[in-house]
mmCIF file of N, CA, C and O in Angstrom:
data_model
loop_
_atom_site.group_PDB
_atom_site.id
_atom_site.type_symbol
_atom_site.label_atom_id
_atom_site.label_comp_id
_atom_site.label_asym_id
_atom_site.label_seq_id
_atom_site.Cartn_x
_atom_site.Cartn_y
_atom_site.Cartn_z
ATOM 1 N N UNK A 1 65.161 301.985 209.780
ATOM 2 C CA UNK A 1 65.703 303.000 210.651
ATOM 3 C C UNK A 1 65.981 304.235 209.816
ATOM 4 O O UNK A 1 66.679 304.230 208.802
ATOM 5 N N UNK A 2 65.337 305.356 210.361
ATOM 6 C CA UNK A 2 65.790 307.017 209.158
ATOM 7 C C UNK A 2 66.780 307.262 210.653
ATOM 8 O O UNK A 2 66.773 306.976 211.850
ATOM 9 N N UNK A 3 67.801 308.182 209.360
ATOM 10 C CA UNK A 3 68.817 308.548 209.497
ATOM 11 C C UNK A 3 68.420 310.164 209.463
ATOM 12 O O UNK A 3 67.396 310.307 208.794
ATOM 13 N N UNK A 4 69.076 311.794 210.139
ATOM 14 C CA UNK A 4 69.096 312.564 209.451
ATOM 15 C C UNK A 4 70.283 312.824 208.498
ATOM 16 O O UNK A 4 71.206 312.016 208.392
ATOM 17 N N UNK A 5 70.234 313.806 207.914
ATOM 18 C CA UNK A 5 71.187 313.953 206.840
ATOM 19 C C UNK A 5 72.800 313.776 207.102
ATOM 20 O O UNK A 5 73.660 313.168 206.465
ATOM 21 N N UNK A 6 72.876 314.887 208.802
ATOM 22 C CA UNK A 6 74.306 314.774 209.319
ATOM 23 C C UNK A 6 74.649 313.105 209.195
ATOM 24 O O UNK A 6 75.548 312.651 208.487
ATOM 25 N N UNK A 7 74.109 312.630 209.693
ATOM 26 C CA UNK A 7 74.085 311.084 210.256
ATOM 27 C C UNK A 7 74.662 310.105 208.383
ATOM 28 O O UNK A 7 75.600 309.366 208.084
ATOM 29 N N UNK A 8 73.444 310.695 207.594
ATOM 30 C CA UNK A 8 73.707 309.926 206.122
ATOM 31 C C UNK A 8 75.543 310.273 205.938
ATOM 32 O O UNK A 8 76.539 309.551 205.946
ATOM 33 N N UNK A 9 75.336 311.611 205.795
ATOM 34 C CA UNK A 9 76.829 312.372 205.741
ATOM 35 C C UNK A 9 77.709 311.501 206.035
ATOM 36 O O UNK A 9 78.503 311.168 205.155
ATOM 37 N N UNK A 10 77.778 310.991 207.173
ATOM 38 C CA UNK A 10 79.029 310.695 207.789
ATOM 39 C C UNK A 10 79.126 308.829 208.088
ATOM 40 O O UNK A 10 79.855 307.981 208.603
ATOM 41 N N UNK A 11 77.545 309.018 207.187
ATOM 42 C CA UNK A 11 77.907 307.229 206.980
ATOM 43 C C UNK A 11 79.131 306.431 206.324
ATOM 44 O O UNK A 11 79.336 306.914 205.210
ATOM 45 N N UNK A 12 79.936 305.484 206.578
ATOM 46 C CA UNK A 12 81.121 305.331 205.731
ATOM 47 C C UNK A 12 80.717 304.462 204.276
ATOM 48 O O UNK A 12 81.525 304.289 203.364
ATOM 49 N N UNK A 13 79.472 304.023 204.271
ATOM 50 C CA UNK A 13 79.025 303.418 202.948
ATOM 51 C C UNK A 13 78.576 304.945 201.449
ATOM 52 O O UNK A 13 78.679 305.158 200.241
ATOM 53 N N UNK A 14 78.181 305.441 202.469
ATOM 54 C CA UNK A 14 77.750 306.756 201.596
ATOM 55 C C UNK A 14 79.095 307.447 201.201
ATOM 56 O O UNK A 14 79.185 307.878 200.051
ATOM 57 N N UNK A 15 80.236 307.601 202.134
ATOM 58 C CA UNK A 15 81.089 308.391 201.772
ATOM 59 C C UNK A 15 82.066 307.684 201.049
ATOM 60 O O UNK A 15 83.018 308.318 200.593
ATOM 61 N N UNK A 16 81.964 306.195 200.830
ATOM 62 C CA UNK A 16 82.565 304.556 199.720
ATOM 63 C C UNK A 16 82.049 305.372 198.671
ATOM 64 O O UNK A 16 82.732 306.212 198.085
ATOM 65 N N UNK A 17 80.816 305.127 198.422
ATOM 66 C CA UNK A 17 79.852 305.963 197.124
ATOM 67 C C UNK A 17 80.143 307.128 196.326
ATOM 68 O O UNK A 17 80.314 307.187 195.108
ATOM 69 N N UNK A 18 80.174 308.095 197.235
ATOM 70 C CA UNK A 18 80.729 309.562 197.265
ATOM 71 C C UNK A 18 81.953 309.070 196.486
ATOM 72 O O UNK A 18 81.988 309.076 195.255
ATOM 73 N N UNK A 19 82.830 308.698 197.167
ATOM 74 C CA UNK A 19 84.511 308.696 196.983
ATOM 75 C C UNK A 19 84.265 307.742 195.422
ATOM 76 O O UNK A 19 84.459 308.564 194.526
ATOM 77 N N UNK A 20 84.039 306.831 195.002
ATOM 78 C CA UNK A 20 83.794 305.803 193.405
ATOM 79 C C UNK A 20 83.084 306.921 192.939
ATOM 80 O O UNK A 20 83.683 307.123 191.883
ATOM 81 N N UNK A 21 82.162 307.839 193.012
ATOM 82 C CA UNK A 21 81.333 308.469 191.947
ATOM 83 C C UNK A 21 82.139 309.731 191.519
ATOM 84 O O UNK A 21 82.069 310.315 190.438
ATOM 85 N N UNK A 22 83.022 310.066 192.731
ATOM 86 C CA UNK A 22 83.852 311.087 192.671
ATOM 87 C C UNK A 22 84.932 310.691 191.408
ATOM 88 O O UNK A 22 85.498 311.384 190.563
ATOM 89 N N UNK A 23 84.933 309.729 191.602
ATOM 90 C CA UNK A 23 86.525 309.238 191.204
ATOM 91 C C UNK A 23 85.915 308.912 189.684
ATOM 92 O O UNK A 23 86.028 309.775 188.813
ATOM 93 N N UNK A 24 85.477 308.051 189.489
ATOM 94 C CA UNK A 24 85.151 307.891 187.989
ATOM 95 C C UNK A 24 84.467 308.558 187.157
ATOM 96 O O UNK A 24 84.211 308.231 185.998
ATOM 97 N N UNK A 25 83.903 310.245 188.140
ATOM 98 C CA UNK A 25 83.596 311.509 187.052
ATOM 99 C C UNK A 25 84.712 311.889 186.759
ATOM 100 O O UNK A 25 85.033 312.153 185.600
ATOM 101 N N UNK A 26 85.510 311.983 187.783
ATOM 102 C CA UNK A 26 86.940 312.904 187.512
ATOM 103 C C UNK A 26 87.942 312.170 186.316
ATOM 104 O O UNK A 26 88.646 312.653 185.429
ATOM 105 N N UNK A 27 87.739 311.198 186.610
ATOM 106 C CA UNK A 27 88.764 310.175 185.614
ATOM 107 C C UNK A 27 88.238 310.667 183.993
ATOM 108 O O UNK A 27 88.893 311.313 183.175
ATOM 109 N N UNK A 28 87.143 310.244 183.884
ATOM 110 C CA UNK A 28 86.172 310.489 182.391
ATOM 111 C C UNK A 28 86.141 311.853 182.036
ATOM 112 O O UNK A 28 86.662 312.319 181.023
ATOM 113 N N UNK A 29 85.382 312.620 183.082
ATOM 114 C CA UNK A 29 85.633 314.334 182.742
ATOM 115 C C UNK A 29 87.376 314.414 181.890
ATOM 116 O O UNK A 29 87.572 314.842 180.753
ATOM 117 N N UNK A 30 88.258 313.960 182.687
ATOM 118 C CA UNK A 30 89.852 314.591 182.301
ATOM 119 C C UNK A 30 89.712 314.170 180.704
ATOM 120 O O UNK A 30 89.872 314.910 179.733
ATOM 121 N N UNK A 31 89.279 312.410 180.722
ATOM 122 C CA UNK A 31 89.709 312.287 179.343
ATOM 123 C C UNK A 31 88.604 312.636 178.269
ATOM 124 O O UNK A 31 89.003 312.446 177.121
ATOM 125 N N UNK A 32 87.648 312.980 178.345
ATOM 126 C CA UNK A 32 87.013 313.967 177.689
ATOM 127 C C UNK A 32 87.748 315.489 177.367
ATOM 128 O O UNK A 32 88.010 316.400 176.582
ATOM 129 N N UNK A 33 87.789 315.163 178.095
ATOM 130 C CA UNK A 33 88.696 316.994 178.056
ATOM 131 C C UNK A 33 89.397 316.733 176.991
ATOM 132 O O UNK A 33 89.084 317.109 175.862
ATOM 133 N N UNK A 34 90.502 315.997 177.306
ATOM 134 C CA UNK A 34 91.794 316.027 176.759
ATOM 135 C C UNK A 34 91.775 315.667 175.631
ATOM 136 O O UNK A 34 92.634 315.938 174.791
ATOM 137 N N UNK A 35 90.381 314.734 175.395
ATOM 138 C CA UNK A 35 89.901 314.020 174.110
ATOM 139 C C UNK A 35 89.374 315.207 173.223
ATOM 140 O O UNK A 35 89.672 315.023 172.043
ATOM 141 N N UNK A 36 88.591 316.518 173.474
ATOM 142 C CA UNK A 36 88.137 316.600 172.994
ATOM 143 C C UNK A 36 89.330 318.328 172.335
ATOM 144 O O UNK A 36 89.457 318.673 171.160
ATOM 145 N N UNK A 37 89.918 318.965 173.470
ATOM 146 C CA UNK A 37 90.503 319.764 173.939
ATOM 147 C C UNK A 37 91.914 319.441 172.739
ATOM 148 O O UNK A 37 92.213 320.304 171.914
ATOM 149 N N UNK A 38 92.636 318.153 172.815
ATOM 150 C CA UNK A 38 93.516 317.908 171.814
ATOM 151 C C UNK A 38 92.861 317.973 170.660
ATOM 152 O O UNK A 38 93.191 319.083 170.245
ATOM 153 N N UNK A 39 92.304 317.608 170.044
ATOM 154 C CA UNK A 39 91.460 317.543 168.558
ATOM 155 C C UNK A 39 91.428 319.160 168.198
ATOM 156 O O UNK A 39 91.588 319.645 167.079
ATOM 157 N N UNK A 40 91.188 319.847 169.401
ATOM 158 C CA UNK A 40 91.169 321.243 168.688
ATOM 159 C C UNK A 40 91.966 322.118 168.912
ATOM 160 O O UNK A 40 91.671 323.299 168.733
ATOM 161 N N UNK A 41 93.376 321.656 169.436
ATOM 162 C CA UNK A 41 94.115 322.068 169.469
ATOM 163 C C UNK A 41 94.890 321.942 168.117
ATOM 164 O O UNK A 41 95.319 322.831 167.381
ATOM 165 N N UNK A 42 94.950 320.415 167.989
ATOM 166 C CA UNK A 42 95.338 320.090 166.774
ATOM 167 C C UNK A 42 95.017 320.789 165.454
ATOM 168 O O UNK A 42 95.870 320.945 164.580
ATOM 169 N N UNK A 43 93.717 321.215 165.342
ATOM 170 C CA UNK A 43 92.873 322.057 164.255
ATOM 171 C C UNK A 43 93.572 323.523 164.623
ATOM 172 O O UNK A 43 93.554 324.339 163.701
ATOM 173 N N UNK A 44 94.186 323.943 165.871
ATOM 174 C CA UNK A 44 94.622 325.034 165.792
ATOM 175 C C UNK A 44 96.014 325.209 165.665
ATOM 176 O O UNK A 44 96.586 326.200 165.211
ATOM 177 N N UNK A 45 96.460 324.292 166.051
ATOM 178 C CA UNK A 45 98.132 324.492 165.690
ATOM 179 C C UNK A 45 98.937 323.821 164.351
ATOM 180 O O UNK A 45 99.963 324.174 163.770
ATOM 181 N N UNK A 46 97.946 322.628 164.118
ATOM 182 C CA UNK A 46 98.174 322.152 163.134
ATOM 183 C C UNK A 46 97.475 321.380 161.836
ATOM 184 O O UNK A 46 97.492 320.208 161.459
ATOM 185 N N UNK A 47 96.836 322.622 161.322
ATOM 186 C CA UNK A 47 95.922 322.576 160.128
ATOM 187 C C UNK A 47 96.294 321.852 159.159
ATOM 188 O O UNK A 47 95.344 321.125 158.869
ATOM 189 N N UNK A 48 97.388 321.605 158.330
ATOM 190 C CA UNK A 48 98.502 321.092 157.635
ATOM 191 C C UNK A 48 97.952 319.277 157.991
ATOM 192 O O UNK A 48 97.267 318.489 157.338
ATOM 193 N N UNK A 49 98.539 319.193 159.113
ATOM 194 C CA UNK A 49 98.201 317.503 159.344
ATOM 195 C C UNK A 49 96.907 317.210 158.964
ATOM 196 O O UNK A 49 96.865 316.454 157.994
ATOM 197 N N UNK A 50 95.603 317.629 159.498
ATOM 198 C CA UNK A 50 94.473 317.432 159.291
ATOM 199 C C UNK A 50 94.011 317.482 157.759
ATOM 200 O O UNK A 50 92.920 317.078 157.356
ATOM 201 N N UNK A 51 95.053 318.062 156.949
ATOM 202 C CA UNK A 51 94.251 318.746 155.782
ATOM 203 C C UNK A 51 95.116 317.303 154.768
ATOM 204 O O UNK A 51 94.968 317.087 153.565
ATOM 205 N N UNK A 52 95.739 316.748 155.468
ATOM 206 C CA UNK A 52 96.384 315.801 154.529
ATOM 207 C C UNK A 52 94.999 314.704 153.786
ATOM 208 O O UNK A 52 93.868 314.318 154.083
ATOM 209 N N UNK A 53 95.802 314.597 152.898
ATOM 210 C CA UNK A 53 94.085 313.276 152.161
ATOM 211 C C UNK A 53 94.716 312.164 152.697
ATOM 212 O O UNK A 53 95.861 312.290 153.131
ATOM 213 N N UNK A 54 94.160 311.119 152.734
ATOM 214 C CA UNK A 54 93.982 309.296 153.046
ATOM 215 C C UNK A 54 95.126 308.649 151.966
ATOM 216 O O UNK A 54 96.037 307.846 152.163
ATOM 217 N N UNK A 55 94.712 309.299 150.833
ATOM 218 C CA UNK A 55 95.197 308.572 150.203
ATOM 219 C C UNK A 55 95.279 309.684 148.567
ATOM 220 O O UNK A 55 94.255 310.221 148.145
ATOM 221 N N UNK A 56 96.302 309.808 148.035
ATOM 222 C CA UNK A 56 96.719 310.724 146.780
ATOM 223 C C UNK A 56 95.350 310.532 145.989
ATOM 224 O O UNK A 56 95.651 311.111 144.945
ATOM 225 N N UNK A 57 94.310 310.185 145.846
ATOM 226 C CA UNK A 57 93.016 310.075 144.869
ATOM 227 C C UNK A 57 92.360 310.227 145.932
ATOM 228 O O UNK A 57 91.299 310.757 145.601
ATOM 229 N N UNK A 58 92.384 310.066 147.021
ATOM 230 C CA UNK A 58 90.709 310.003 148.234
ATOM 231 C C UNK A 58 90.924 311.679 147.937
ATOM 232 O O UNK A 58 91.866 312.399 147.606
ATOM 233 N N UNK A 59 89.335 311.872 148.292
ATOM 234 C CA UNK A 59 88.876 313.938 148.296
ATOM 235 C C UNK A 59 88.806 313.401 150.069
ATOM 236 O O UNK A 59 88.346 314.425 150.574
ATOM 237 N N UNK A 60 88.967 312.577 151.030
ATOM 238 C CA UNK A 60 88.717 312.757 152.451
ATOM 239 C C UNK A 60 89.824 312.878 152.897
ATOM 240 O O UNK A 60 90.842 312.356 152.442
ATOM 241 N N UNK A 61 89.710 313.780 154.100
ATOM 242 C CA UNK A 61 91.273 314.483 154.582
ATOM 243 C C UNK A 61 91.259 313.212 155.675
ATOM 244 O O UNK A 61 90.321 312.447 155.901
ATOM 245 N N UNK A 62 92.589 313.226 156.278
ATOM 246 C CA UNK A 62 92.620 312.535 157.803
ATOM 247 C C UNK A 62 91.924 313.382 159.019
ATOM 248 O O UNK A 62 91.476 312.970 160.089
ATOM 249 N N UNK A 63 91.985 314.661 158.507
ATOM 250 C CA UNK A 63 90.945 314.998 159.974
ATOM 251 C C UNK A 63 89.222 314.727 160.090
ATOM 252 O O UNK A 63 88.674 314.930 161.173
ATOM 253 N N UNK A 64 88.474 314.287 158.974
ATOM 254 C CA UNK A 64 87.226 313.474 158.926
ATOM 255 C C UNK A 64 86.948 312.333 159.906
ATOM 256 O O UNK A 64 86.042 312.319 160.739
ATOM 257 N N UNK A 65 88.142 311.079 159.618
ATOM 258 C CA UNK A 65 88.345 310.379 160.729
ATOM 259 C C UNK A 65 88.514 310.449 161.607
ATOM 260 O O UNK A 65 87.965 309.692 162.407
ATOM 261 N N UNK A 66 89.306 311.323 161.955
ATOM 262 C CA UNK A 66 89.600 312.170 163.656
ATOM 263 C C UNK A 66 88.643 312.384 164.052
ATOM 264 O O UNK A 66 88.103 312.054 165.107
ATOM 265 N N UNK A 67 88.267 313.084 163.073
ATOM 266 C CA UNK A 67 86.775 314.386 164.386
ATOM 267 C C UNK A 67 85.599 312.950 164.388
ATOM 268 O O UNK A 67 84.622 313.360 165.014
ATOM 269 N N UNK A 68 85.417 311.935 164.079
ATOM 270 C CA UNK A 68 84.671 310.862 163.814
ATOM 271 C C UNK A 68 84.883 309.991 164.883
ATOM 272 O O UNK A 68 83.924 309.356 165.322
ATOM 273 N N UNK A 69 86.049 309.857 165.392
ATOM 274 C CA UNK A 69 86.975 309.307 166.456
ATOM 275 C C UNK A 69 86.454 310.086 167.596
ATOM 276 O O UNK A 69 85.763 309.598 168.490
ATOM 277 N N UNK A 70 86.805 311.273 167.525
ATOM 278 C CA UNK A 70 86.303 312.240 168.729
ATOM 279 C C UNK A 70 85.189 311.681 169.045
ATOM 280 O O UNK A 70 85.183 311.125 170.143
ATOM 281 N N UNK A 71 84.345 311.652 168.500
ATOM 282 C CA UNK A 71 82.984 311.791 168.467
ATOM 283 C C UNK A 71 82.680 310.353 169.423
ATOM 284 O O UNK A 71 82.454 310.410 170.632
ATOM 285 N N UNK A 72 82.724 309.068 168.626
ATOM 286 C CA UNK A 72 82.750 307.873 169.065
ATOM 287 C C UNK A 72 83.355 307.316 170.105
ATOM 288 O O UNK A 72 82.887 306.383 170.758
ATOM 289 N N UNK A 73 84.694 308.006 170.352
ATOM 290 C CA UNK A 73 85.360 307.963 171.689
ATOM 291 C C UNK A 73 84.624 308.785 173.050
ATOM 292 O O UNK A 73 84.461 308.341 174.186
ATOM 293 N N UNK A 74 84.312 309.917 172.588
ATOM 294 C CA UNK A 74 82.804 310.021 173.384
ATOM 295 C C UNK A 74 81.468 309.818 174.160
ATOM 296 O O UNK A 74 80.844 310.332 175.088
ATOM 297 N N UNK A 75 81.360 308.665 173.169
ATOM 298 C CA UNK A 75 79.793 307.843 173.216
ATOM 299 C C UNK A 75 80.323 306.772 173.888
ATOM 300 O O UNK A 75 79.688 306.375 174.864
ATOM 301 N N UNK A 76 81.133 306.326 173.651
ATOM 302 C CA UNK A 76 82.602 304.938 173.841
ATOM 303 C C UNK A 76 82.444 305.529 175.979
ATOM 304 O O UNK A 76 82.050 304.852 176.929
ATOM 305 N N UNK A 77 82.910 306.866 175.945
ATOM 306 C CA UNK A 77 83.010 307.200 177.185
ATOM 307 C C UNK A 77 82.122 307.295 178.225
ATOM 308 O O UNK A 77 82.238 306.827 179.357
ATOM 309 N N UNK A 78 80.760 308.268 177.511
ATOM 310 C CA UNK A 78 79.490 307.721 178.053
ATOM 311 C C UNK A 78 79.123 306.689 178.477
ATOM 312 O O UNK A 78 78.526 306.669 179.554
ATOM 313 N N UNK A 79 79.392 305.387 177.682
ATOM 314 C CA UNK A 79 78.718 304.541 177.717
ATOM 315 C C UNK A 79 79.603 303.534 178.983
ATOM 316 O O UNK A 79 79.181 302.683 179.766
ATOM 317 N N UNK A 80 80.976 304.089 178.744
ATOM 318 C CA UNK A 80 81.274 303.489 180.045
ATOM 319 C C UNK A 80 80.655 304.426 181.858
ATOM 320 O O UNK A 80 80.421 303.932 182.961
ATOM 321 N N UNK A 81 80.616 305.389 181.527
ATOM 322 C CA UNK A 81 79.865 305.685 182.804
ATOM 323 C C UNK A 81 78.681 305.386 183.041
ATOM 324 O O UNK A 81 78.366 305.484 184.227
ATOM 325 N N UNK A 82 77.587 304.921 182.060
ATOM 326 C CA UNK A 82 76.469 304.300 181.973
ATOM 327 C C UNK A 82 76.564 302.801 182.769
ATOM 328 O O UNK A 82 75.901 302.319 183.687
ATOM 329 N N UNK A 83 77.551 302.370 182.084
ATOM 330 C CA UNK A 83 77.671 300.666 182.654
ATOM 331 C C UNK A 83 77.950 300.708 183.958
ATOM 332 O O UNK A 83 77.378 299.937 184.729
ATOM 333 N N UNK A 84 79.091 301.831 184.495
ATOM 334 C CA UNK A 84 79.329 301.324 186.057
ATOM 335 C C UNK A 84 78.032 302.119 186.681
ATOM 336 O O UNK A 84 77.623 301.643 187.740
ATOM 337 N N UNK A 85 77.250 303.392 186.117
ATOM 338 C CA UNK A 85 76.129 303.411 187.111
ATOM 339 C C UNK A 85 75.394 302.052 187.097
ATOM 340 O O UNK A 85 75.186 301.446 188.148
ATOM 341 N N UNK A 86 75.018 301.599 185.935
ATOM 342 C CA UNK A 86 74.029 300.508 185.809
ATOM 343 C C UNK A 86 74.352 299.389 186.828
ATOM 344 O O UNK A 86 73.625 298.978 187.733
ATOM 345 N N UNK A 87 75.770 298.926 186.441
ATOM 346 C CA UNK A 87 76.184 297.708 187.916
ATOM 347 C C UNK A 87 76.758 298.006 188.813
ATOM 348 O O UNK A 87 77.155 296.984 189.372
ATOM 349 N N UNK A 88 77.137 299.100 189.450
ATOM 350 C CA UNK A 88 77.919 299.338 190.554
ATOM 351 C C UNK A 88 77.271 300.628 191.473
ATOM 352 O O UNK A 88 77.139 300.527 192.693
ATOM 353 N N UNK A 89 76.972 301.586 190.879
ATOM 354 C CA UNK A 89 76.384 302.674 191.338
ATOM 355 C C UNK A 89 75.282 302.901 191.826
ATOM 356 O O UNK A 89 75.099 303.540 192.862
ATOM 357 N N UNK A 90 73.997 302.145 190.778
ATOM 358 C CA UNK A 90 72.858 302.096 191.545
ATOM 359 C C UNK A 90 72.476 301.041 192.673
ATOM 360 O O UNK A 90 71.487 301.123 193.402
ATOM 361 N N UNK A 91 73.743 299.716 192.692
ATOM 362 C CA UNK A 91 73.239 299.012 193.406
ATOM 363 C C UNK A 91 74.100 299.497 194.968
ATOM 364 O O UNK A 91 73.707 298.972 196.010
ATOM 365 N N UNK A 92 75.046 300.324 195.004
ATOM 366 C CA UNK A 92 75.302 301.021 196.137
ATOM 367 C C UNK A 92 74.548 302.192 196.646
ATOM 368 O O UNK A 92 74.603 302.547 197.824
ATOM 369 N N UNK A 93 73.855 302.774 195.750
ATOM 370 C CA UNK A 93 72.620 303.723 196.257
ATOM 371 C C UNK A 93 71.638 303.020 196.573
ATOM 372 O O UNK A 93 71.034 303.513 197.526
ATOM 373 N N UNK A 94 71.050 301.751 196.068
ATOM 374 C CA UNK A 94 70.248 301.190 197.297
ATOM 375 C C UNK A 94 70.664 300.159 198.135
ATOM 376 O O UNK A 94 69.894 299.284 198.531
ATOM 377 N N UNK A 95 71.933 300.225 198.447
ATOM 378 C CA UNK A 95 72.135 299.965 199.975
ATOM 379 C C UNK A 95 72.662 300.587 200.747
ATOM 380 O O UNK A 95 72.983 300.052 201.808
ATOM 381 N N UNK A 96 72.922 301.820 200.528
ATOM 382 C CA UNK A 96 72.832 303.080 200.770
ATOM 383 C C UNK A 96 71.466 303.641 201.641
ATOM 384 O O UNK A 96 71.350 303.853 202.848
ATOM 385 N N UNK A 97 70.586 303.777 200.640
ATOM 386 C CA UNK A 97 69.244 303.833 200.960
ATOM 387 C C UNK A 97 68.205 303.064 201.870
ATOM 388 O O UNK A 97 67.243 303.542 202.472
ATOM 389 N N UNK A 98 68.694 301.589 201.812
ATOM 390 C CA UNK A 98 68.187 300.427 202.537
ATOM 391 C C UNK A 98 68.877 300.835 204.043
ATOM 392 O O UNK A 98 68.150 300.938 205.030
ATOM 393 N N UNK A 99 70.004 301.007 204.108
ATOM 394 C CA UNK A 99 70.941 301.076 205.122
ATOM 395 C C UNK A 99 70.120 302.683 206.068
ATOM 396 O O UNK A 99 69.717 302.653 207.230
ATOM 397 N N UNK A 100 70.096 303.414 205.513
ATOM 398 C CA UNK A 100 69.630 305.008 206.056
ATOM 399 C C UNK A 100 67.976 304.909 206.037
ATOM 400 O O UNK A 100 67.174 305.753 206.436
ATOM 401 N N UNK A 101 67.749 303.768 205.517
ATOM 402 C CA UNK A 101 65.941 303.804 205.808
ATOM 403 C C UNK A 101 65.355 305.296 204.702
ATOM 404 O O UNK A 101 64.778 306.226 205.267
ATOM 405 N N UNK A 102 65.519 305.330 203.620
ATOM 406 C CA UNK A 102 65.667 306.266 202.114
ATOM 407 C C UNK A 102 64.518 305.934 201.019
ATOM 408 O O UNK A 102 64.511 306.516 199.935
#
């Protein structure tokens, strides 16, 4: 059975979809942000902390690890929006699709 678009629109499986895809960009976007947004805040307000060494003989500061952290907490984040498209997302876009004849 095809659906037109109004019709997809106002399907309540599509707008389930909508509402989870909505929700777990917004969630990830924030902590990206905040993930990435604190780190350089930190580099701007407080150079001093970052510039500290590991250890009285290490030449590596603590902000190496940080910005390393950033980074991986990142990929860490990606990779969780990867997993719920992979099991949750694509299998509601095709029944989504199955459902609207898509």
């Amino acid at each position: 059975m095809s659906k037109n678009a109004h019709q997809i629109l106002e399907d309540p499986e599509f707008q389930k979809l909508k509402s989870q895809k909505d929700t777990i960009s917004i969630i990830l976007t924030i902590l990206e942000l905040v993930l990435y947004f604190g780190f350089i805040a930190i580099i701007a307000y407080n150079k001093p902390f970052l510039a500290q060494k590991l250890s009285p003989d290490a030449a590596m500061t603590i902000g190496i690890p940080i910005a390393i952290g950033v980074i991986i907490l990142s990929w860490v984040l990606t990779g969780v929006y990867i997993y719920w498209a992979n099991t949750s997302y694509d299998v509601m876009v095709k029944r989504v699709k199955d459902r609207v004849g898509g």
